[in-house]
Coordinates of C-alpha atoms in Angstrom, one line a residue:
X1 CA 107.5 62.3 55.7
X2 CA 109.9 65.0 53.9
X3 CA 113.5 64.9 55.6
X4 CA 114.9 68.2 57.2
X5 CA 116.3 69.2 54.0
X6 CA 113.6 69.0 51.7
X7 CA 111.6 70.8 54.8
X8 CA 113.8 73.7 54.4
X9 CA 113.6 73.9 50.4
X10 CA 109.8 74.1 51.3
X11 CA 110.5 76.7 53.4
X12 CA 113.1 78.5 51.0
X13 CA 110.5 78.2 48.2
X14 CA 107.1 79.6 50.3
X15 CA 109.4 82.6 51.2
X16 CA 110.4 82.9 47.3
X17 CA 106.8 82.4 46.3
X18 CA 106.1 85.1 48.8
X19 CA 108.9 87.8 47.6
X20 CA 107.4 87.4 44.1
X21 CA 103.6 87.9 45.3
X22 CA 104.6 91.0 46.9
X23 CA 106.4 92.1 43.5
X24 CA 109.9 91.2 45.3
X25 CA 109.2 93.7 48.2
X26 CA 112.1 93.6 50.4
X27 CA 111.8 93.6 54.4
X28 CA 113.4 96.6 55.1
X29 CA 114.4 97.0 58.7
X30 CA 113.4 100.6 58.8
X31 CA 114.8 103.1 56.2
X32 CA 117.4 105.2 57.3
X33 CA 116.4 107.9 55.2
X34 CA 112.6 107.7 56.5
X35 CA 112.0 105.7 59.1
X36 CA 108.7 107.4 59.8
X37 CA 107.2 107.8 56.8
X38 CA 103.1 106.9 57.3
X39 CA 103.3 104.3 54.3
X40 CA 104.7 100.8 53.7
X41 CA 105.4 98.6 50.5
X42 CA 102.2 98.3 49.2
X43 CA 100.6 95.0 49.6
X44 CA 98.9 92.7 46.6
X45 CA 95.5 93.2 46.2
X46 CA 93.4 90.3 46.8
X47 CA 96.2 88.2 48.2
X48 CA 95.3 85.2 49.9
X49 CA 96.6 84.4 53.6
X50 CA 95.2 88.2 54.8
X51 CA 94.3 88.7 58.8
X52 CA 90.9 89.7 58.0
X53 CA 89.3 92.9 56.0
X54 CA 89.2 94.3 53.0
X55 CA 91.7 96.2 50.8
X56 CA 89.6 99.5 49.9
X57 CA 91.4 99.7 46.1
X58 CA 91.5 103.6 46.1
X59 CA 95.0 103.3 46.0
X60 CA 96.0 105.0 49.1
X61 CA 99.3 103.4 50.8
X62 CA 99.1 101.5 54.2
X63 CA 95.3 100.5 53.8
X64 CA 96.5 96.9 54.2
X65 CA 99.4 96.0 56.4
X66 CA 102.4 95.3 54.1
X67 CA 103.9 92.2 53.6
X68 CA 104.1 89.4 50.9
X69 CA 101.0 87.0 50.6
X70 CA 102.1 83.2 51.7
X71 CA 102.0 80.6 49.7
X72 CA 99.8 78.3 51.3
X73 CA 99.9 75.4 49.5
X74 CA 104.0 75.1 50.1
X75 CA 103.2 75.9 54.0
X76 CA 100.6 73.1 54.0
X77 CA 103.3 70.9 53.0
X78 CA 105.6 72.1 55.6
X79 CA 103.0 71.1 58.0
X80 CA 102.4 68.2 57.0
X81 CA 105.8 66.9 57.0
X82 CA 106.0 67.7 60.8
X83 CA 105.9 65.2 63.4
X84 CA 103.3 66.1 66.2
X85 CA 105.9 67.2 68.4
X86 CA 107.1 69.5 66.4
X87 CA 103.5 71.1 65.3
X88 CA 102.6 71.2 69.0
X89 CA 106.3 73.3 70.1
X90 CA 105.4 76.0 67.0
X91 CA 102.1 76.6 69.3
X92 CA 103.8 78.0 72.2
X93 CA 105.6 81.0 73.0
X94 CA 108.0 80.7 76.4
X95 CA 109.9 83.2 78.1
X96 CA 113.6 82.0 78.8
X97 CA 116.4 83.5 81.2
X98 CA 119.3 85.3 80.2
X99 CA 121.0 87.6 77.6
X100 CA 122.7 85.0 75.3
X101 CA 121.1 81.9 73.9
X102 CA 123.8 80.0 74.5
X103 CA 125.8 81.7 77.2
X104 CA 123.9 82.9 79.7
X105 CA 124.8 84.2 83.2
X106 CA 125.1 81.5 85.7
X107 CA 122.4 82.7 87.7
X108 CA 120.0 83.0 84.4
X109 CA 121.3 78.9 84.0
X110 CA 120.0 78.2 87.1
X111 CA 116.5 79.6 86.6
X112 CA 116.5 78.0 83.2
X113 CA 117.1 74.5 84.9
X114 CA 114.6 75.2 87.6
X115 CA 111.8 76.2 85.2
X116 CA 112.8 74.2 82.3
X117 CA 115.3 71.5 83.1
X118 CA 117.8 73.0 80.5
X119 CA 120.7 75.5 80.9
X120 CA 120.8 77.7 77.9
X121 CA 117.9 79.4 75.3
X122 CA 119.3 76.8 72.9
X123 CA 118.3 73.9 74.7
X124 CA 115.1 74.8 75.5
X125 CA 114.0 75.6 72.0
X126 CA 115.7 72.2 70.6
X127 CA 113.5 70.1 73.5
X128 CA 110.5 71.7 72.7
X129 CA 110.5 72.9 69.2
X130 CA 109.2 76.1 70.3
X131 CA 107.3 78.7 67.8
X132 CA 108.4 81.6 69.7
X133 CA 110.1 83.1 72.6
X134 CA 109.1 86.3 74.5
X135 CA 111.6 88.7 75.7
X136 CA 111.2 90.3 79.0
X137 CA 113.6 92.6 81.1
X138 CA 113.0 90.7 84.4
X139 CA 114.2 87.7 82.5
X140 CA 117.8 89.5 81.5
X141 CA 116.6 89.1 77.9
X142 CA 117.0 93.1 77.4
X143 CA 119.8 94.8 78.6
X144 CA 120.6 96.9 75.3
X145 CA 119.7 97.1 71.5
X146 CA 123.3 95.6 70.6
X147 CA 122.9 92.5 73.2
X148 CA 119.1 92.2 72.0
X149 CA 120.0 91.9 68.3
X150 CA 122.9 89.3 69.3
X151 CA 120.5 87.3 71.4
X152 CA 118.0 87.6 69.0
X153 CA 120.4 85.9 65.9
X154 CA 121.7 83.3 68.8
X155 CA 117.5 82.4 69.1
X156 CA 116.9 82.0 65.6
X157 CA 120.2 79.7 65.1
X158 CA 119.1 77.7 67.6
X159 CA 115.8 77.5 65.7
X160 CA 116.5 77.1 62.4
X161 CA 119.5 74.4 62.9
X162 CA 117.2 71.8 65.0
X163 CA 113.9 69.9 64.8
X164 CA 111.6 71.7 61.9
X165 CA 114.1 74.2 61.2
X166 CA 111.8 76.9 61.5
X167 CA 112.3 80.3 62.7
X168 CA 110.9 81.7 65.8
X169 CA 108.5 84.5 66.2
X170 CA 110.2 86.6 68.8
X171 CA 107.9 88.9 70.6
X172 CA 107.7 91.6 73.4
X173 CA 105.5 94.0 75.3
X174 CA 106.9 97.2 73.7
X175 CA 103.9 99.2 74.5
X176 CA 105.8 102.1 75.3
X177 CA 104.7 104.9 78.3
X178 CA 104.0 102.5 81.2
X179 CA 105.0 99.5 79.6
X180 CA 108.2 99.1 77.8
X181 CA 110.8 96.1 78.3
X182 CA 113.5 97.9 76.0
X183 CA 115.0 101.4 77.4
X184 CA 117.4 104.0 75.9
X185 CA 119.2 104.1 74.1
X186 CA 116.4 102.8 71.9
X187 CA 114.0 105.4 71.2
X188 CA 111.0 105.9 74.0
X189 CA 107.7 107.2 72.8
X190 CA 104.7 108.4 74.8
X191 CA 102.5 105.5 75.6
X192 CA 98.6 105.1 74.4
X193 CA 96.9 107.5 76.3
X194 CA 99.5 110.6 75.9
X195 CA 98.8 109.8 72.2
X196 CA 95.3 109.8 72.2
X197 CA 95.1 113.3 73.9
X198 CA 97.1 114.6 71.1
X199 CA 94.8 117.7 70.3
X200 CA 92.8 116.8 66.8
X201 CA 91.6 113.9 65.6
X202 CA 93.5 113.6 62.4
X203 CA 97.0 114.9 64.1
X204 CA 96.5 112.0 67.1
X205 CA 95.8 109.7 64.4
X206 CA 99.0 110.8 61.9
X207 CA 101.0 110.8 65.2
X208 CA 100.0 107.5 66.6
X209 CA 100.8 105.9 63.1
X210 CA 104.0 107.7 63.3
X211 CA 105.1 106.8 66.4
X212 CA 104.1 103.2 65.8
X213 CA 106.2 103.0 62.7
X214 CA 109.4 104.3 64.6
X215 CA 108.6 101.7 67.2
X216 CA 108.3 98.9 64.8
X217 CA 111.5 99.8 62.6
X218 CA 113.4 99.7 65.7
X219 CA 112.4 96.4 67.2
X220 CA 112.8 94.9 64.0
X221 CA 116.2 96.0 63.5
X222 CA 117.0 94.3 66.9
X223 CA 115.2 91.0 65.3
X224 CA 111.9 91.0 67.0
X225 CA 108.6 90.8 64.5
X226 CA 105.9 90.7 66.9
X227 CA 104.9 93.5 69.2
X228 CA 102.1 92.7 72.0
X229 CA 100.6 96.2 71.1
X230 CA 98.5 98.1 70.3
X231 CA 96.0 98.2 73.2
X232 CA 92.5 98.1 72.4
X233 CA 90.8 98.3 75.3
X234 CA 88.0 101.3 76.0
X235 CA 89.1 102.7 79.3
X236 CA 86.1 104.0 80.8
X237 CA 86.8 102.7 84.3
X238 CA 88.8 105.4 86.6
X239 CA 89.5 102.6 88.9
X240 CA 90.8 99.9 86.2
X241 CA 94.0 98.7 87.9
X242 CA 95.8 97.3 84.6
X243 CA 94.6 98.9 81.7
X244 CA 94.4 102.8 82.6
X245 CA 97.0 104.8 80.4
X246 CA 97.6 101.9 78.6
X247 CA 94.5 102.5 77.0
X248 CA 94.2 105.5 74.4
X249 CA 90.8 106.7 75.7
X250 CA 87.7 106.3 76.7
X251 CA 85.5 107.3 73.2
X252 CA 85.6 103.8 71.4
X253 CA 85.8 105.5 67.7
X254 CA 88.4 107.7 68.8
X255 CA 90.5 104.4 70.2
X256 CA 89.4 102.6 67.4
X257 CA 90.9 105.2 64.7
X258 CA 94.2 104.9 67.0
X259 CA 94.2 101.6 66.9
X260 CA 93.8 101.4 63.7
X261 CA 96.6 103.8 62.8
X262 CA 99.1 101.8 64.9
X263 CA 98.7 98.5 63.5
X264 CA 99.8 100.2 60.2
X265 CA 102.5 101.8 61.5
X266 CA 103.7 98.7 63.5
X267 CA 103.2 96.3 60.2
X268 CA 104.3 99.0 57.5
X269 CA 107.7 98.5 59.6
X270 CA 107.6 94.7 59.4
X271 CA 107.0 93.9 62.8
X272 CA 103.3 92.1 63.6
X273 CA 100.9 94.0 65.8
X274 CA 98.9 92.3 68.0
X275 CA 95.3 94.0 69.2
X276 CA 95.0 93.3 73.1
X277 CA 92.5 92.3 75.3
X278 CA 90.0 90.7 73.2
X279 CA 87.1 91.0 73.9
X280 CA 87.8 94.3 75.9
X281 CA 89.4 94.9 79.2
X282 CA 88.6 98.6 79.6
X283 CA 85.8 98.4 82.1
X284 CA 87.1 95.9 84.8
X285 CA 88.5 96.9 88.7
X286 CA 90.2 93.6 88.9
X287 CA 93.9 93.2 87.7
X288 CA 93.9 89.3 85.7
X289 CA 97.2 89.0 86.5
X290 CA 96.1 88.3 90.4
X291 CA 92.6 87.6 89.8
X292 CA 89.4 87.0 87.8
X293 CA 87.8 90.6 86.3
X294 CA 84.2 90.0 85.7
X295 CA 82.8 92.5 82.5
X296 CA 79.1 93.7 83.5
X297 CA 78.4 94.9 80.1
X298 CA 75.1 94.2 78.1
X299 CA 75.9 92.5 74.5
X300 CA 74.4 95.8 73.6
X301 CA 77.0 97.6 75.5
X302 CA 80.1 95.6 74.4
X303 CA 79.2 96.2 70.6
X304 CA 78.7 99.7 71.6
X305 CA 82.1 100.3 73.6
X306 CA 84.3 97.5 73.2
X307 CA 84.0 95.9 69.8
X308 CA 84.8 99.0 67.6
X309 CA 88.5 99.1 68.2
X310 CA 88.8 95.2 67.7
X311 CA 87.1 95.6 64.3
X312 CA 88.6 98.5 63.4
X313 CA 92.1 96.3 64.0
X314 CA 90.8 93.6 61.9
X315 CA 89.9 95.9 58.9
X316 CA 93.4 97.3 59.0
X317 CA 94.8 93.8 58.6
X318 CA 96.2 93.3 61.8
X319 CA 98.2 90.2 62.1
X320 CA 97.4 89.1 65.8
X321 CA 94.7 89.4 68.5
X322 CA 95.3 88.6 72.1
X323 CA 92.5 87.3 74.2
X324 CA 91.9 88.7 77.6
X325 CA 91.4 86.5 80.6
X326 CA 88.2 87.7 82.1
X327 CA 84.7 86.7 82.4
X328 CA 82.1 88.2 80.4
X329 CA 78.7 86.8 81.1
X330 CA 77.0 88.3 78.5
X331 CA 79.2 87.0 75.8
X332 CA 79.2 83.9 77.3
X333 CA 77.5 82.3 80.3
X334 CA 79.8 79.5 81.3
X335 CA 82.0 81.5 83.6
X336 CA 85.2 80.4 81.6
X337 CA 87.7 83.6 81.1
X338 CA 87.4 84.4 77.4
X339 CA 90.6 82.9 76.9
X340 CA 89.1 79.7 77.0
X341 CA 85.6 80.8 75.5
X342 CA 84.9 79.5 72.0
X343 CA 81.7 81.6 71.8
X344 CA 83.9 84.7 72.4
X345 CA 87.2 83.6 70.4
X346 CA 85.5 81.7 67.2
X347 CA 81.9 82.7 67.5
X348 CA 82.7 86.4 68.1
X349 CA 86.4 87.1 67.0
X350 CA 86.5 84.6 64.1
X351 CA 83.1 84.2 62.7
X352 CA 81.6 87.8 63.8
X353 CA 84.6 90.0 63.4
X354 CA 86.0 87.7 60.4
X355 CA 89.6 87.4 61.7
X356 CA 91.9 84.7 60.1
X357 CA 95.0 85.4 61.8
X358 CA 96.9 84.5 64.7
X359 CA 95.1 84.5 68.2
X360 CA 97.6 84.3 71.0
X361 CA 96.4 84.2 74.9
X362 CA 97.5 86.4 77.0
X363 CA 100.1 85.0 79.3
X364 CA 98.7 81.8 80.8
X365 CA 101.0 82.3 84.0
X366 CA 98.6 84.9 85.1
X367 CA 96.0 84.1 88.1
X368 CA 92.8 85.3 85.8
X369 CA 92.9 82.0 83.6
X370 CA 94.2 79.4 86.2
X371 CA 91.7 79.9 88.8
X372 CA 88.9 77.6 86.8
X373 CA 91.4 74.7 85.6
X374 CA 94.7 73.5 86.1
X375 CA 97.8 74.3 84.2
X376 CA 97.3 71.2 82.4
X377 CA 94.2 72.0 81.5
X378 CA 94.2 75.6 80.3
X379 CA 96.8 75.0 77.3
X380 CA 94.2 72.5 75.8
X381 CA 91.1 74.5 76.3
X382 CA 92.6 77.3 74.9
X383 CA 93.1 75.5 71.9
X384 CA 89.7 73.9 71.7
X385 CA 88.5 77.6 72.4
X386 CA 90.1 79.0 69.1
X387 CA 93.2 80.0 70.1
X388 CA 96.4 79.6 68.1
X389 CA 99.5 80.2 70.3
X390 CA 99.9 79.6 73.7
X391 CA 102.0 82.7 75.7
X392 CA 104.1 82.1 78.6
X393 CA 102.6 79.0 80.2
X394 CA 103.9 78.8 83.8
X395 CA 105.1 75.1 83.3
X396 CA 105.9 74.4 79.8
X397 CA 107.0 70.9 79.9
X398 CA 103.3 70.1 81.8
X399 CA 101.4 72.5 78.9
X400 CA 103.5 70.9 76.3
X401 CA 103.1 67.2 77.8
X402 CA 99.0 68.0 78.0
X403 CA 98.5 69.2 74.4
X404 CA 100.3 66.0 72.8
X405 CA 98.1 64.0 75.2
X406 CA 94.7 65.8 74.3
X407 CA 95.7 64.7 70.4
X408 CA 96.5 61.2 71.3
X409 CA 93.7 61.0 73.1
X410 CA 91.3 62.2 70.4
X411 CA 90.0 65.4 72.5
X412 CA 92.3 67.6 70.0
X413 CA 92.7 66.6 66.4
X414 CA 95.9 67.0 64.9
X415 CA 93.9 68.7 62.2
X416 CA 93.0 71.2 64.6
X417 CA 96.4 71.6 65.6
X418 CA 97.5 71.9 62.3
X419 CA 95.2 74.7 61.4
X420 CA 96.9 76.9 63.7
X421 CA 100.3 75.8 63.2
X422 CA 99.5 76.6 59.3
X423 CA 98.5 80.2 60.8
X424 CA 101.5 80.8 62.7
X425 CA 103.9 79.8 59.7
X426 CA 101.4 82.2 57.8
X427 CA 102.5 84.9 60.3
X428 CA 106.1 84.0 60.2
X429 CA 106.1 84.0 55.9
X430 CA 104.7 87.4 55.8
X431 CA 107.0 88.9 58.1
X432 CA 109.9 87.4 56.2
X433 CA 111.1 85.2 58.5
X434 CA 111.9 82.5 56.0
X435 CA 113.4 85.0 54.0
X436 CA 116.0 86.4 56.4
X437 CA 115.4 85.1 60.3
X438 CA 118.2 86.8 61.4
X439 CA 119.4 90.2 62.4
X440 CA 122.3 91.7 62.3
X441 CA 124.3 94.8 64.0
X442 CA 124.6 96.6 60.7
X443 CA 120.8 96.5 60.4
X444 CA 120.7 98.6 63.5
X445 CA 122.8 101.5 62.0
X446 CA 120.5 104.4 61.2
X447 CA 117.5 102.9 63.2
X448 CA 117.6 102.3 66.5
X449 CA 117.8 105.4 68.9
X450 CA 118.8 107.8 66.4
X451 CA 118.6 111.3 66.4
X452 CA 115.9 111.2 63.9
X453 CA 113.8 109.3 66.2
X454 CA 114.7 110.9 69.4
X455 CA 113.7 114.2 68.0
X456 CA 110.3 112.3 66.4
X457 CA 109.6 111.5 69.7
X458 CA 110.1 115.1 71.4
X459 CA 107.9 116.4 68.2
X460 CA 105.1 113.4 69.4
X461 CA 105.5 114.3 73.1
X462 CA 105.0 118.3 72.3
X463 CA 101.2 117.7 71.5
X464 CA 100.8 115.4 74.3
X465 CA 100.5 117.3 77.5
X466 CA 97.5 118.9 78.6
X467 CA 96.6 121.8 80.4
X468 CA 93.9 121.2 83.0
X469 CA 93.4 124.2 85.2
X470 CA 95.2 127.5 85.2
X471 CA 92.9 129.7 87.3
X472 CA 95.4 132.8 88.2
X473 CA 97.0 132.3 84.8
X474 CA 100.3 131.3 86.5
X475 CA 101.3 129.2 83.8
X476 CA 103.4 130.0 81.5
X477 CA 106.1 131.0 83.5
X478 CA 108.4 133.2 82.1
X479 CA 112.2 131.4 81.8
X480 CA 113.9 134.7 81.2
X481 CA 113.3 135.6 84.8
X482 CA 115.3 132.6 85.7
X483 CA 112.1 132.3 88.2
X484 CA 113.3 129.6 91.3
X485 CA 111.3 126.5 91.2
X486 CA 110.7 123.5 93.6
X487 CA 110.4 119.9 91.9
X488 CA 108.9 117.7 94.0
X489 CA 106.4 114.5 94.5
X490 CA 106.2 110.9 93.6
X491 CA 109.0 109.2 91.5
X492 CA 107.8 105.8 90.4
X493 CA 110.1 103.7 88.5
X494 CA 110.6 103.9 84.9
X495 CA 108.9 101.2 83.1
X496 CA 112.1 100.7 81.1
X497 CA 114.7 100.9 84.0
X498 CA 116.5 103.6 82.1
X499 CA 114.8 107.1 82.3
X500 CA 113.9 109.4 85.4
X501 CA 113.4 109.9 88.2
X502 CA 111.1 112.2 86.7
X503 CA 111.4 114.9 89.3
X504 CA 114.8 115.2 88.6
X505 CA 114.2 115.0 85.1
X506 CA 111.6 118.0 85.4
X507 CA 114.1 120.2 87.4
X508 CA 116.8 119.6 84.9
X509 CA 114.8 120.3 81.8
X510 CA 113.0 123.3 83.5
X511 CA 117.0 124.6 84.4
X512 CA 118.0 123.9 80.6
X513 CA 115.0 126.1 79.8
X514 CA 116.1 128.8 81.7
X515 CA 114.5 128.1 84.9
X516 CA 116.5 127.9 88.5
X517 CA 114.8 124.3 89.4
X518 CA 115.6 121.9 92.1
X519 CA 114.4 118.5 92.9
X520 CA 113.7 117.5 96.4
X521 CA 111.9 114.4 98.0
X522 CA 108.8 114.9 99.4
X523 CA 109.8 115.1 103.2
X524 CA 111.7 118.1 102.2
X525 CA 109.7 120.1 100.1
X526 CA 107.1 122.0 102.5
X527 CA 110.4 123.2 104.7
X528 CA 111.9 124.2 101.3
X529 CA 108.9 125.9 99.3
X530 CA 109.4 129.7 100.6
X531 CA 110.9 132.0 98.1
X532 CA 110.1 129.7 95.2
X533 CA 108.0 131.3 92.2
X534 CA 106.2 128.1 92.2
X535 CA 106.4 124.2 93.4
X536 CA 105.6 121.5 91.1
X537 CA 104.6 118.6 92.6
X538 CA 104.5 115.3 90.5
X539 CA 101.5 113.1 91.3
X540 CA 100.8 109.1 90.3
X541 CA 97.3 107.6 90.7
X542 CA 96.5 109.5 93.9
X543 CA 93.9 106.9 95.6
X544 CA 90.6 108.4 96.8
X545 CA 90.4 109.6 100.3
X546 CA 93.3 110.9 102.4
X547 CA 96.7 110.0 101.0
X548 CA 100.4 110.9 101.4
X549 CA 100.3 112.6 98.0
X550 CA 96.7 114.5 98.8
X551 CA 98.5 115.7 102.3
X552 CA 101.8 116.8 100.1
X553 CA 99.9 119.0 97.8
X554 CA 97.6 120.6 100.8
X555 CA 100.6 121.2 102.9
X556 CA 102.1 123.2 100.1
X557 CA 99.5 124.8 98.9
X558 CA 99.1 126.1 102.7
X559 CA 102.9 127.5 102.3
X560 CA 101.3 130.2 99.9
X561 CA 103.2 129.5 97.4
X562 CA 102.1 128.4 93.9
X563 CA 101.7 124.9 93.4
X564 CA 101.3 123.0 90.2
X565 CA 100.5 119.3 89.9
X566 CA 101.3 117.3 87.1
X567 CA 99.8 113.9 87.0
X568 CA 102.5 112.1 85.3
X569 CA 100.1 108.5 85.1
X570 CA 96.3 108.8 85.1
X571 CA 94.9 111.8 84.6
X572 CA 92.4 111.5 87.4
X573 CA 94.4 113.1 89.9
X574 CA 92.9 116.3 90.3
X575 CA 90.0 115.3 91.4
X576 CA 91.5 113.7 94.5
X577 CA 93.6 116.7 95.2
X578 CA 93.1 120.4 96.4
X579 CA 92.4 122.9 93.5
X580 CA 95.9 124.6 92.8
X581 CA 97.0 127.3 90.8
X582 CA 97.8 125.1 87.6
X583 CA 97.3 121.4 86.8
X584 CA 98.8 119.4 84.1
X585 CA 98.7 115.7 82.7
X586 CA 101.4 114.1 81.0
X587 CA 99.9 110.1 80.9
X588 CA 103.6 108.9 81.2
X589 CA 106.4 109.7 83.0
X590 CA 109.3 108.8 81.3
X591 CA 112.2 111.6 80.0
X592 CA 110.3 112.5 76.7
X593 CA 107.2 113.1 78.8
X594 CA 108.7 115.2 81.3
X595 CA 110.7 117.4 78.8
X596 CA 107.4 117.9 77.1
X597 CA 105.8 119.3 80.5
X598 CA 109.0 121.3 80.9
X599 CA 108.3 123.0 77.4
X600 CA 104.3 123.6 78.5
X601 CA 105.5 125.0 81.5
X602 CA 107.8 127.9 80.0
X603 CA 105.8 128.6 77.3
X604 CA 108.5 127.0 75.0
X605 CA 105.4 124.4 73.5
X606 CA 102.0 125.6 73.6
X607 CA 99.6 123.1 75.6
X608 CA 97.7 121.4 73.1
X609 CA 96.3 117.8 74.4
X610 CA 93.1 117.4 75.1
X611 CA 91.9 114.9 78.1
X612 CA 91.1 111.2 76.0
X613 CA 89.3 110.0 79.1
X614 CA 86.9 112.3 81.5
X615 CA 87.9 113.2 85.0
X616 CA 85.1 112.4 86.9
X617 CA 83.8 115.5 89.4
X618 CA 86.1 117.6 87.4
X619 CA 86.9 117.7 83.7
X620 CA 84.9 116.3 80.3
X621 CA 86.1 114.2 78.0
X622 CA 87.9 116.7 75.3
X623 CA 89.0 119.2 78.2
X624 CA 92.0 120.8 77.7
X625 CA 93.0 125.0 78.3
X626 CA 95.0 127.0 75.7
X627 CA 97.3 129.9 76.3
X628 CA 95.6 132.8 75.2

């Protein structure tokens, strides 16, 4: 077995060979000159180790995800030189607590002791030879960009200095919109459904790719090289409690085009995209975090509705696909969740779609995957199904020991483990981690939260706000008349914890545009309505039937003051509210979308958004009004 030094030499050789295969393409972490450019560095035609699909060969940039082709022979030798425990460790992507790899706050150190029996992230990496770390805001990992870069560097130092000496794949859920772990001063962009609402298929696709390119460049600059995005689920169920605006929409062709665009955007910026949640989570009424959803689609319905976005992702060269913790009887009658289903993971994703990249499970601490089997069996069964990366098991030690024991007992072969490790190392090589695993503060300059990126976010958001109703032509308001406006409604917490509250932001932006806008809490809104030119009400996932939000809107309408509703998350709200003087949908409640809404309300921007989902009993797919 090669020693640590010789293994490092093999890794270096693999990196050099990969760079040579790519024509010495540099792993730039986003160009300060043009980090939003649509095309990335060219990928070599016919290169091995790709994640799936074929290159069209027409010379157009970005047909395949950029990144050098790994030297499989060198990487096979690396895998062969690893011990069983080192190989098993590469399969796991774990959470860890704290803002620093070596000096966490006392409370975070105690959480690490309770969860893992170690004090620091560095100790955790050394103990389990981890292949990856997933960063969370709730785990104290993502305070600000500079801290994230320092944490990333510390984690990579710990990984490359011990055990197999293999860099980590640092990952995150940074979908933007409703799911964002990193906030200001990094750039926050419109989420998937907002991007899906942008008028014009070509325009929406270009802007989705542009958004992913910006997001990827900023993540890479902070040392994060895998994003669990884009969401490839087709949201056709208004009652879906977990997908909703995280999906691009309900039209599978439109979703497929946007997914492919974002894959190319992320990977063009040097970050692995991860299409999720296979085989499709868009028509469920159960949240897989707390239960086990069952999909009732027929096989034919799945092929028509759910398959196209994942096929598009594979053909675009996506690096990774994440499984769903859902039961899909038409695809596998066993009752096992898709994450643990060999007919779904191997039979459909690998064999039918031809995906050759990394399959990552959704988080293994979610209820959907834990209901049928114990935490010791889940990681073993996921590997038997064909998964490669085991994400965030609730008990890392138990999961690790269970996989090792399964190999020692013969239930899993070491060849099967080596297959997954090779895919993971190929992914790391393709994203440049063997060549340059650590980021530095200097790499963030001119990339993270730049004026250019922030302006681009506003430009992208400007085309997403959808005018659903304007029966009395109330909008646009004339800001030159300095109209008095009241802004009220629901104020959900920002996904990143760094923006909002949305009613305050909307009032501030309207005032900046020339209006006299005041934000008030809902309990004061009716009394304060008189004398205003209009009342704007932010609504958030209004339920069916009576609700405080419905009562508020009805009471405000009864005052006789014109009411404008602004659906700041799911666009289904208007169907559950009284008809108002105007209705808008923003799909996201972050500052960038509130600024866009203010510009539409005042006519500083024209509404061009179109519904990417139908609103039952109210508006069809594609509905959206313009100022005429």
